mmCIF file of C-alpha atoms and ligand atoms in Angstrom:
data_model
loop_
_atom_site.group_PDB
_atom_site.id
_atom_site.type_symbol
_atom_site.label_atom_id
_atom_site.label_comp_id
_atom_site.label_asym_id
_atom_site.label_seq_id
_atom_site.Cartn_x
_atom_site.Cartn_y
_atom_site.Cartn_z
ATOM 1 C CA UNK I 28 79.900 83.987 108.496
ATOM 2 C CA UNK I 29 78.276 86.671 106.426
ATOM 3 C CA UNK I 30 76.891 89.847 108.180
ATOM 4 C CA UNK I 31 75.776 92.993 106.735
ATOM 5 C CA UNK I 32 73.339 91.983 104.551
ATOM 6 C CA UNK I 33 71.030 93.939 102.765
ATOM 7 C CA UNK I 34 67.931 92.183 102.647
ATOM 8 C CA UNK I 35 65.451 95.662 101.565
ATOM 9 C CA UNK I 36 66.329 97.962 98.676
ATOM 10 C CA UNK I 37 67.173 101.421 100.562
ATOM 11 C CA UNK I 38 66.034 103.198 97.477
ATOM 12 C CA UNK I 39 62.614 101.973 97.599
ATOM 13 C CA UNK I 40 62.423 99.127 100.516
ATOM 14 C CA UNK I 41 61.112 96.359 98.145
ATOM 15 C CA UNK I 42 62.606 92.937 98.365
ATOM 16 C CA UNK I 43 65.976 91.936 96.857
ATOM 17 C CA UNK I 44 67.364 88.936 95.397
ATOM 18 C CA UNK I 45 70.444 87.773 95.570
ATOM 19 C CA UNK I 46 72.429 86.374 92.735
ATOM 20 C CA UNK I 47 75.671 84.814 91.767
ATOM 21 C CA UNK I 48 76.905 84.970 88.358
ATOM 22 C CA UNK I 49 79.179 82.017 87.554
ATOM 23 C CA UNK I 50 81.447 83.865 85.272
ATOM 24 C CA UNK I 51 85.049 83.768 86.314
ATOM 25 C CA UNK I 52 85.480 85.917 88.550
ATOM 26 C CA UNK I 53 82.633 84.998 90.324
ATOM 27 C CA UNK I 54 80.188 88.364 91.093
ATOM 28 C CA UNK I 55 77.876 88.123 94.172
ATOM 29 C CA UNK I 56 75.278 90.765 93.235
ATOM 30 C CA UNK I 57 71.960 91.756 94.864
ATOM 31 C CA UNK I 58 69.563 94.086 92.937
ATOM 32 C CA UNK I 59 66.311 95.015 93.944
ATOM 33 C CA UNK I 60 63.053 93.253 92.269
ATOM 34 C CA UNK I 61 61.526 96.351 91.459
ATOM 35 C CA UNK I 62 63.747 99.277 90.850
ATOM 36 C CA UNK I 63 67.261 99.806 89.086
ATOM 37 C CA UNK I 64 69.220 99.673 92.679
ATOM 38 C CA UNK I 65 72.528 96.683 92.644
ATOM 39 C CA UNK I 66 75.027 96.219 95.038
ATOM 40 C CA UNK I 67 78.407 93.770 94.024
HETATM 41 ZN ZN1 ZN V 15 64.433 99.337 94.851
#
C-alpha cells in the first residue's frame, strides 16, 4: 500500500497526473498539469 501521495502541486496547488514511463527502469513520475513542478 502506497501512502504519501501528492495529489496537488505545492508550487501552485493545481492538479497532478501521474505517469509511468515504461522504459526500463521503470520511472513513476508525477508533474503538475500546469506548471514545470515533477516528482520521481
Ligand atoms: Zn504546479
Amino acid at each position: 500500500m502506497k501512502t504519501n501521495i501528492i495529489y496537488t502541486c505545492p508550487k501552485c496547488g493545481a492538479d497532478l497526473r501521474h505517469i509511468c514511463i515504461t522504459t526500463y527502469p521503470g520511472i513513476d513520475r508525477i508533474e503538475c498539469s500546469k506548471c514545470d513542478w515533477y516528482y520521481e
